PDB file of C-alpha atoms in Angstrom:
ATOM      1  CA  UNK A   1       0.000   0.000   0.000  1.00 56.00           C
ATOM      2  CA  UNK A   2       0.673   3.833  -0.073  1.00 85.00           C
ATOM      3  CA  UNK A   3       3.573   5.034   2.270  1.00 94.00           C
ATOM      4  CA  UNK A   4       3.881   8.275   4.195  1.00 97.00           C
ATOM      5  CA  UNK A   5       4.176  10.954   1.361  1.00 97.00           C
ATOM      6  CA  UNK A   6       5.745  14.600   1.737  1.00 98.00           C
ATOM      7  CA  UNK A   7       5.878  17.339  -0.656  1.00 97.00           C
ATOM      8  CA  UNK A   8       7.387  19.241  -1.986  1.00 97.00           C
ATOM      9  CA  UNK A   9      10.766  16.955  -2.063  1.00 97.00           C
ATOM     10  CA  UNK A  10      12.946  19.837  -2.145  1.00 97.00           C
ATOM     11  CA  UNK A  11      12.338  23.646  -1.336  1.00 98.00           C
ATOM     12  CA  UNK A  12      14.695  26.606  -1.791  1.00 98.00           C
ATOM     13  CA  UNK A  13      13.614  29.979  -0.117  1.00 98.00           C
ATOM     14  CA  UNK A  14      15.373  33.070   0.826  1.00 97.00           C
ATOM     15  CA  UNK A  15      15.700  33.814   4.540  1.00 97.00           C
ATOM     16  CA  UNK A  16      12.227  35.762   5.846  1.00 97.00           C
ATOM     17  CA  UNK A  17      10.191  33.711   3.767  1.00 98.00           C
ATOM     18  CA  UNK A  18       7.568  31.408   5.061  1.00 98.00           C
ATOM     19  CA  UNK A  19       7.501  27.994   3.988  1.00 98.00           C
ATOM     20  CA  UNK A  20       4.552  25.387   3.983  1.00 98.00           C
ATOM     21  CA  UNK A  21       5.599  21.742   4.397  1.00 98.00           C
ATOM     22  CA  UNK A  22       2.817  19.342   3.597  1.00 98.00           C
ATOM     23  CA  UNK A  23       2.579  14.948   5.002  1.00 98.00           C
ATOM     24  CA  UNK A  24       0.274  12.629   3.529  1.00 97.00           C
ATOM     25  CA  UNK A  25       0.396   9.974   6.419  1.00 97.00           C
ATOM     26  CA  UNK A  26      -0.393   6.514   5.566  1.00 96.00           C
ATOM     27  CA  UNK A  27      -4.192   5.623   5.804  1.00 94.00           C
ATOM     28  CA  UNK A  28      -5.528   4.430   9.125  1.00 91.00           C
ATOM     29  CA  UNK A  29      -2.907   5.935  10.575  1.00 93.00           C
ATOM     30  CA  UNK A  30      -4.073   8.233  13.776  1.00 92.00           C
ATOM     31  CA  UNK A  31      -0.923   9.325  14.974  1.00 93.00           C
ATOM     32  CA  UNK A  32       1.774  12.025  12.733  1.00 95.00           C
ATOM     33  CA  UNK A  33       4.754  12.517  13.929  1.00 95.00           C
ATOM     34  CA  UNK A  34       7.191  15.620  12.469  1.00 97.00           C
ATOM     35  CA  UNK A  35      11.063  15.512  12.740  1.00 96.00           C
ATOM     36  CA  UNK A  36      13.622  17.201  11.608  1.00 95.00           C
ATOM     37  CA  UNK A  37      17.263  15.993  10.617  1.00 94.00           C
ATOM     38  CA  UNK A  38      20.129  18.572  10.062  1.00 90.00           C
ATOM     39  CA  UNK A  39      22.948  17.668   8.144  1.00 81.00           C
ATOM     40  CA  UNK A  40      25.095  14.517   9.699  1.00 74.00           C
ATOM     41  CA  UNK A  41      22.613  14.966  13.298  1.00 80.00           C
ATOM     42  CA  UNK A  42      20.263  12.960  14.276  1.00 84.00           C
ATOM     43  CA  UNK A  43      16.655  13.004  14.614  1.00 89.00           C
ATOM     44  CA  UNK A  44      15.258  15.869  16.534  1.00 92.00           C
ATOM     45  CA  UNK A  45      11.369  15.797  17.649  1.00 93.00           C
ATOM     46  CA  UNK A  46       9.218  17.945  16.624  1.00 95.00           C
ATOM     47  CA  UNK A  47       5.630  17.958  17.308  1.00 95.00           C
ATOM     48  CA  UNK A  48       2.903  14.769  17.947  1.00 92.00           C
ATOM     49  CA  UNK A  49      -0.720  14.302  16.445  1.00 93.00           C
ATOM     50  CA  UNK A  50      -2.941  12.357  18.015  1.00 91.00           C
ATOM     51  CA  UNK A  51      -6.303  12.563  15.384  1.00 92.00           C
ATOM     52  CA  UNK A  52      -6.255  16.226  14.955  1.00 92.00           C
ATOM     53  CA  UNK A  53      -4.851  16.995  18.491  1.00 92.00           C
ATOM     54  CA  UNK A  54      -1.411  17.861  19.075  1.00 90.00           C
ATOM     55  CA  UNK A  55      -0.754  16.648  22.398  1.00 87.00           C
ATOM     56  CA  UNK A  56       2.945  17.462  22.223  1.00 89.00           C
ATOM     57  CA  UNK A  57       4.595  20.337  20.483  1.00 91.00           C
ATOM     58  CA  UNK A  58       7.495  20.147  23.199  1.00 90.00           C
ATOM     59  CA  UNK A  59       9.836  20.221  20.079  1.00 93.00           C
ATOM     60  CA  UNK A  60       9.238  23.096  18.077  1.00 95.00           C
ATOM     61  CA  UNK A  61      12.235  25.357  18.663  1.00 94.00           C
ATOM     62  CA  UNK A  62      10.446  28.852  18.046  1.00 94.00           C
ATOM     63  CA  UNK A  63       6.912  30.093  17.990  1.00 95.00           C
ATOM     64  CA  UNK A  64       7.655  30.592  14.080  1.00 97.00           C
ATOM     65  CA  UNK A  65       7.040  26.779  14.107  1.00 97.00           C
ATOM     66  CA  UNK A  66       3.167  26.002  13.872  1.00 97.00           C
ATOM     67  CA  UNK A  67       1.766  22.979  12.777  1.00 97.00           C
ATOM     68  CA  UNK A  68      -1.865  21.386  12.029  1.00 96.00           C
ATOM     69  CA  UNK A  69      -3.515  18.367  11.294  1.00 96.00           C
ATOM     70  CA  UNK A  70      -7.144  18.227   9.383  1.00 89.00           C
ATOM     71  CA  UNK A  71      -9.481  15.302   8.913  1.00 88.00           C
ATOM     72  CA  UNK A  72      -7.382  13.222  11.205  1.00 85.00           C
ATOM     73  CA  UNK A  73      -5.250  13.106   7.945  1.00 93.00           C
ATOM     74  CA  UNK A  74      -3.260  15.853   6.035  1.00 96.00           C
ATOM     75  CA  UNK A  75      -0.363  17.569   8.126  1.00 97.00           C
ATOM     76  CA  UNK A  76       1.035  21.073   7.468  1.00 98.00           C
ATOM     77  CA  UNK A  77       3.982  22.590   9.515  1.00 98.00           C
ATOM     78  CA  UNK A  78       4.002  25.787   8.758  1.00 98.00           C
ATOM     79  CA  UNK A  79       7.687  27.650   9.310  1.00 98.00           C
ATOM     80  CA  UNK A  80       7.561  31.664   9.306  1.00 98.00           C
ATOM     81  CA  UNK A  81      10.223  34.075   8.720  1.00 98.00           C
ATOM     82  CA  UNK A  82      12.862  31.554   7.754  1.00 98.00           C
ATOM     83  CA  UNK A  83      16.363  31.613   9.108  1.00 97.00           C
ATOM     84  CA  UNK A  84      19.494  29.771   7.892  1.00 96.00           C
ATOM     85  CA  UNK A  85      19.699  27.675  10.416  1.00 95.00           C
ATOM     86  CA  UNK A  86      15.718  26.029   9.723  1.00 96.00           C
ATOM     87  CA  UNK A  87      17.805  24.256   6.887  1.00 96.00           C
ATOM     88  CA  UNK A  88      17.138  20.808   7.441  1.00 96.00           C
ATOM     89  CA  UNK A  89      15.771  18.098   6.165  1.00 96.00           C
ATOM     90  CA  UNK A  90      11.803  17.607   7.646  1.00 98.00           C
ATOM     91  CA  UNK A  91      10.597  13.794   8.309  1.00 97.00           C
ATOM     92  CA  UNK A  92       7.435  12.982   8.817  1.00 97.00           C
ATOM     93  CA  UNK A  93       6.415   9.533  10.167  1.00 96.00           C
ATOM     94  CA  UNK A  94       2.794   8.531  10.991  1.00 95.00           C
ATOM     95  CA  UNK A  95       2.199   5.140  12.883  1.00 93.00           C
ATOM     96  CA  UNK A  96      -1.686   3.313  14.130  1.00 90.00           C
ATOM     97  CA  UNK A  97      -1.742   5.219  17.631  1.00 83.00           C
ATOM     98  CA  UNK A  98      -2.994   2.163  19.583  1.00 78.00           C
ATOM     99  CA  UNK A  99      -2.301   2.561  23.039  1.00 71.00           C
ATOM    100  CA  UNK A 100      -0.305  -0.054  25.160  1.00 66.00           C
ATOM    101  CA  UNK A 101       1.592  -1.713  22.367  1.00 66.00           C
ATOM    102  CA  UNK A 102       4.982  -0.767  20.490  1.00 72.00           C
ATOM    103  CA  UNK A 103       4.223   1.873  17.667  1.00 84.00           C
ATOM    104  CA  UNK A 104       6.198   1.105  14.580  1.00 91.00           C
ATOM    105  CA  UNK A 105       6.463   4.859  13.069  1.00 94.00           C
ATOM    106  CA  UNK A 106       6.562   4.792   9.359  1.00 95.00           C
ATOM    107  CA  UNK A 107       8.959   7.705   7.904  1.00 97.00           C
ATOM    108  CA  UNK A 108       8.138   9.646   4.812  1.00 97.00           C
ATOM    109  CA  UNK A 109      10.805  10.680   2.448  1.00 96.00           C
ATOM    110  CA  UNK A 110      11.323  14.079   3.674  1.00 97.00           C
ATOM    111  CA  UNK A 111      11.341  17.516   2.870  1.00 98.00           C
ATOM    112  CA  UNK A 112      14.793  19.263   2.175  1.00 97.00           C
ATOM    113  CA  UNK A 113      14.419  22.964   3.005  1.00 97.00           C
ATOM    114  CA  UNK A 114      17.383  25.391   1.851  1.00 97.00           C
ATOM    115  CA  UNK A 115      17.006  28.760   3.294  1.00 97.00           C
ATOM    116  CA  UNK A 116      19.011  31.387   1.601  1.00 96.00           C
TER     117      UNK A 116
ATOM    118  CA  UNK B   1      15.116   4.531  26.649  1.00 51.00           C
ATOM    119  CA  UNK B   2      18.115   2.498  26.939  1.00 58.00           C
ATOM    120  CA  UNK B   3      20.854   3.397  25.805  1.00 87.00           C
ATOM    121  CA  UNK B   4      22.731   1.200  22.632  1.00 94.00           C
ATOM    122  CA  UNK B   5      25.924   0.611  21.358  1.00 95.00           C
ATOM    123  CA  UNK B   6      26.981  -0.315  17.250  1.00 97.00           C
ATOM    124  CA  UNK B   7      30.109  -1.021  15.869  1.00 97.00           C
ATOM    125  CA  UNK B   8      30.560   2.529  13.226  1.00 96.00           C
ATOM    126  CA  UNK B   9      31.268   0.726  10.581  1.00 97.00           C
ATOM    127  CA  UNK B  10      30.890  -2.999   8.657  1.00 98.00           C
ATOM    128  CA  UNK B  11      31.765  -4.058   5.469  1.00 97.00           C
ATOM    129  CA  UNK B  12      30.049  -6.741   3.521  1.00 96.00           C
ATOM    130  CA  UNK B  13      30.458  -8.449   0.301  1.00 97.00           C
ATOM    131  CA  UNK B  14      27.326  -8.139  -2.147  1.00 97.00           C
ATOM    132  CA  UNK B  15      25.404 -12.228  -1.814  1.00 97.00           C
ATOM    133  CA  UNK B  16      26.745 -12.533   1.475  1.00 97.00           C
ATOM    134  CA  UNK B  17      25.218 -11.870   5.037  1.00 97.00           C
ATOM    135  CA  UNK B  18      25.679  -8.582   7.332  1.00 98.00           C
ATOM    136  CA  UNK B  19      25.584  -9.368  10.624  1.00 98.00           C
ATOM    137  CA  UNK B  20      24.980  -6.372  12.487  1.00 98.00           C
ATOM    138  CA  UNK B  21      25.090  -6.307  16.302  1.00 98.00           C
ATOM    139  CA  UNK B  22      23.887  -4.373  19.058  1.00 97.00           C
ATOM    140  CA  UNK B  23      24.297  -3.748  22.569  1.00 97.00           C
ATOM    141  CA  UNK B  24      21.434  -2.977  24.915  1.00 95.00           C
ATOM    142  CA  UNK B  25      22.743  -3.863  28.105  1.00 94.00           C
ATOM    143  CA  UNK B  26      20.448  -1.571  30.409  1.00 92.00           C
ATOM    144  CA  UNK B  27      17.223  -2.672  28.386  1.00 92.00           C
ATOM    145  CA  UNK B  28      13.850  -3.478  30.787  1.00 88.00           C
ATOM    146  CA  UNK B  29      11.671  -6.222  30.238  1.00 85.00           C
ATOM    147  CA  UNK B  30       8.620  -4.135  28.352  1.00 85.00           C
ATOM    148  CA  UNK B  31      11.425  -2.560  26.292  1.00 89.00           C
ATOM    149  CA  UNK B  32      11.669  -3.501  22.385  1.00 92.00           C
ATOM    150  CA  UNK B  33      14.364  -4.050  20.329  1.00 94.00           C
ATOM    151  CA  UNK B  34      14.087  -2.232  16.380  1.00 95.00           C
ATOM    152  CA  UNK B  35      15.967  -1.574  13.901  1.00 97.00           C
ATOM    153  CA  UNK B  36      15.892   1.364  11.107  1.00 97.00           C
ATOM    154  CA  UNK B  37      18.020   2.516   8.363  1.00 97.00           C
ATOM    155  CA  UNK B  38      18.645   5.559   6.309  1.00 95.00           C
ATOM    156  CA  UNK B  39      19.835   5.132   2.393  1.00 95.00           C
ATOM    157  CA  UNK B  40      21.608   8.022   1.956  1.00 90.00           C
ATOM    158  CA  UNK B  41      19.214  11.375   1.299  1.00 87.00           C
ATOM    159  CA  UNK B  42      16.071   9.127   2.134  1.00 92.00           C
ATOM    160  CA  UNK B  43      13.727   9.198   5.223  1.00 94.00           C
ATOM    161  CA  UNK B  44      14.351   6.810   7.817  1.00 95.00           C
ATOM    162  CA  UNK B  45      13.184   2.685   6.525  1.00 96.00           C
ATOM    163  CA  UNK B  46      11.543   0.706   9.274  1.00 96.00           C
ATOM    164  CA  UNK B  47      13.027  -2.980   8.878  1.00 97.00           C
ATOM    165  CA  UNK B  48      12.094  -5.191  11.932  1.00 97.00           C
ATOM    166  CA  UNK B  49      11.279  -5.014  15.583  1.00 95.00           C
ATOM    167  CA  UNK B  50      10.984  -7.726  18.942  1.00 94.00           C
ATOM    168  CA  UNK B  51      10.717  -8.113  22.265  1.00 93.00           C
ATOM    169  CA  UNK B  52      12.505 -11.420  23.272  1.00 92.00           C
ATOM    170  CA  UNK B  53      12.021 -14.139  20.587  1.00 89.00           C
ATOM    171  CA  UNK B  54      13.422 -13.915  17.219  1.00 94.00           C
ATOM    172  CA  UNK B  55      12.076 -12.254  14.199  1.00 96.00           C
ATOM    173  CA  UNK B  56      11.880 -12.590  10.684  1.00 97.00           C
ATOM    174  CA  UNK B  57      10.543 -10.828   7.883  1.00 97.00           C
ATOM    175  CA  UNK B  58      10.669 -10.317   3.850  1.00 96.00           C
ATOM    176  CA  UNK B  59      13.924  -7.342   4.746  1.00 95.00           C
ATOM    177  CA  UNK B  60      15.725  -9.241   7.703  1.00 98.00           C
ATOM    178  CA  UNK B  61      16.068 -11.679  10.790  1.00 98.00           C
ATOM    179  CA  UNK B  62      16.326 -10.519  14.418  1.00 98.00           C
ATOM    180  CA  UNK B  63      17.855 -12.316  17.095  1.00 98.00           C
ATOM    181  CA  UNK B  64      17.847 -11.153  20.522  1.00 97.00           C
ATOM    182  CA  UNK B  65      20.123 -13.073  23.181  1.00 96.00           C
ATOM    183  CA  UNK B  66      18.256 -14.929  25.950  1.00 95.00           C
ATOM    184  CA  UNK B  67      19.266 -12.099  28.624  1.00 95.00           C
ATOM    185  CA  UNK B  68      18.171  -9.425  26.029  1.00 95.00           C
ATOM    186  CA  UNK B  69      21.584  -7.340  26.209  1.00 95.00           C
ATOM    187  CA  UNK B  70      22.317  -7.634  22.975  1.00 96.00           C
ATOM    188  CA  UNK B  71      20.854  -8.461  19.584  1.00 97.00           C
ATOM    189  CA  UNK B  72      22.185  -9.177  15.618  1.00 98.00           C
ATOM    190  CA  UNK B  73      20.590  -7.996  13.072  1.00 98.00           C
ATOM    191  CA  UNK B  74      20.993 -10.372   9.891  1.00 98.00           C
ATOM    192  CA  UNK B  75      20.658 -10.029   6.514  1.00 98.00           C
ATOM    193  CA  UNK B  76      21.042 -12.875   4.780  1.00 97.00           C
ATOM    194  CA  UNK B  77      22.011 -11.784   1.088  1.00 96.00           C
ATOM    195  CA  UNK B  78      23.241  -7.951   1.729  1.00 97.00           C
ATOM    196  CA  UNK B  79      23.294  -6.062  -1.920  1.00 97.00           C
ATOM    197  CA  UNK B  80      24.316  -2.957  -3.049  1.00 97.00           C
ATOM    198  CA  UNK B  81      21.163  -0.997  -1.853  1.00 96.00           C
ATOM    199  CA  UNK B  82      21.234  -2.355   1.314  1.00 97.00           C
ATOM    200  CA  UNK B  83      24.350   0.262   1.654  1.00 98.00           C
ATOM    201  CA  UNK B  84      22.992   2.408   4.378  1.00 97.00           C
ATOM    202  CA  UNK B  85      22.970   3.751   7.891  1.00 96.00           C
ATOM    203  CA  UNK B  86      21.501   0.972  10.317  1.00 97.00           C
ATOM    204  CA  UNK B  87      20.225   2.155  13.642  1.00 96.00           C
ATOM    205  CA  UNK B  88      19.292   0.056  16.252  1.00 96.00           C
ATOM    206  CA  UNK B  89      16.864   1.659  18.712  1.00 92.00           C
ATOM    207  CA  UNK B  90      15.195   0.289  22.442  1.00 91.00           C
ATOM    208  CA  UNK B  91      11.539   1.470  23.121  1.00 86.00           C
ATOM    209  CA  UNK B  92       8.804   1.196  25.819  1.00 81.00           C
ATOM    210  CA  UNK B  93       5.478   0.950  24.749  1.00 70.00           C
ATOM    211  CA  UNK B  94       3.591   3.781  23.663  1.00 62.00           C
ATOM    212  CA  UNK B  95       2.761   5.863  26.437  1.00 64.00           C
ATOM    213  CA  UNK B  96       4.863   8.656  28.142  1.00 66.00           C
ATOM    214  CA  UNK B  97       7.192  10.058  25.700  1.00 70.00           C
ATOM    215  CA  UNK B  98       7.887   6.737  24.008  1.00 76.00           C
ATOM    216  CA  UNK B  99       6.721   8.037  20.594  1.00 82.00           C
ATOM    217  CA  UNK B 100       9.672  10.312  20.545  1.00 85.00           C
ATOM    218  CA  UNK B 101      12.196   8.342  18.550  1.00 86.00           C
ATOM    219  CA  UNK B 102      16.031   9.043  18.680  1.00 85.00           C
ATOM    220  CA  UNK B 103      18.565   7.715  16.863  1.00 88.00           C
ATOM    221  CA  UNK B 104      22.341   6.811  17.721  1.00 87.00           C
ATOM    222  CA  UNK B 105      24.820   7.214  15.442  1.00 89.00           C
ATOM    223  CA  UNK B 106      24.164   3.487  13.896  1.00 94.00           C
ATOM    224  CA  UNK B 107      26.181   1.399  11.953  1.00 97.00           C
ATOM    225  CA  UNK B 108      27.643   2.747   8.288  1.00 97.00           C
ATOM    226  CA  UNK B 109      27.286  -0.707   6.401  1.00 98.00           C
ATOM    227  CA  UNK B 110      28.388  -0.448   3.263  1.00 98.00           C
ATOM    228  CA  UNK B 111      27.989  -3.604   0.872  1.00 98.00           C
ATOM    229  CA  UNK B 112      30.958  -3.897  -1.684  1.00 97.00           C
ATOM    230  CA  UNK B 113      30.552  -5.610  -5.264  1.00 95.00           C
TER     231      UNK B 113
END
């Protein structure tokens, strides 16, 4: 079946800029998960969706970070006024979000952002 | 989560089998042993996941020692697009802040011709 999907794949913008990154998690799946990987680091947390609730945004560095989830489907993180260092690449992963039991988290390709 | 420990590096020859181990000494007994990787400029790949008995599916085989401290990742007939980052990761079960997944540095396999 489908995996995670992102778009777009790559995106360029000049520093100031907002950006719109979009995640198409698999079907069924209730929890989204955003991440974001800079260049040789590891995986740094982001923000949780739980249906359309984001019960942990603990990650976002900045309040230009904002994210949303509609229809228990579609993500958007939403990054304003752009600095260098946002440059990163931006995983999303979406998994079943049954409680008690491991969640396997299923990782999209990722969005590499280039600020300017 | 508990902490792990991977070799940096492994070489294999393309046909044959990587054996990749880890080292979870400090794991607890509701904690699970996976394992990701990352091709180079992709998103991360889920490949396999257990709690105490081995595992096998269409990517790999997991075996996890009978104390649980360590574990091998296997696959049997490595080629060259199995070149990639493996990490090997300990989790609770959802709940908490077990959703939050971080990665190690991993293992660098790369698979030679």
């Amino acid at each position: 079946g489908a995996g995670v999907s992102q778009s777009p794949s790559n995106k360029v913008t000049e520093k100031g800029k907002d950006v719109e990154l979009r995640c198409d998690p698999i079907s069924g799946h209730t929890a989204l998960y955003w991440y974001r990987q800079s260049l040789g680091q590891g995986l740094e947390f982001l923000i949780y969706f739980q249906g359309n609730s984001a019960p942990d945004k603990s990650g976002l560095p900045s309040d230009r970070f904002s994210a949303e989830r509609t229809g228990g489907s579609v993500s958007t993180l939403t990054i304003q006024r752009t600095q260098q260092e946002d440059s990163a690449v931006y995983l999303c992963a979406s998994s079943f979000g049954l409680a008690g039991g491991p969640e396997t988290q299923y990782f999209g390709p990722g969005t590499r952002l280039l600020v300017l | 989560d508990a902490k792990t420990t991977q070799p940096p590096s492994m070489d294999c020859a393309e046909g044959r089998a990587a054996n990749l181990p880890c080292n979870h000494s400090t794991i607890s007994g509701n904690e699970y042993v996976y394992w990701y990787r990352q091709i180079h400029s992709q998103g991360p790949q889920y490949i396999i996941h257990g709690l105490k008995n081995n595992e096998t599916n269409e990517m790999a085989s997991l075996i996890i020692t009978e104390d649980r401290k360590s574990s091998t990742l296997i696959l049997p007939h490595a080629t060259l697009r199995d070149t990639a980052v493996y990490y090997c990761i300990v989790r609770g079960n959802s709940g908490g802040s077990n959703y939050k997944l971080t990665f190690g540095k991993g293992t660098l396999l790369t698979v030679n011709p």
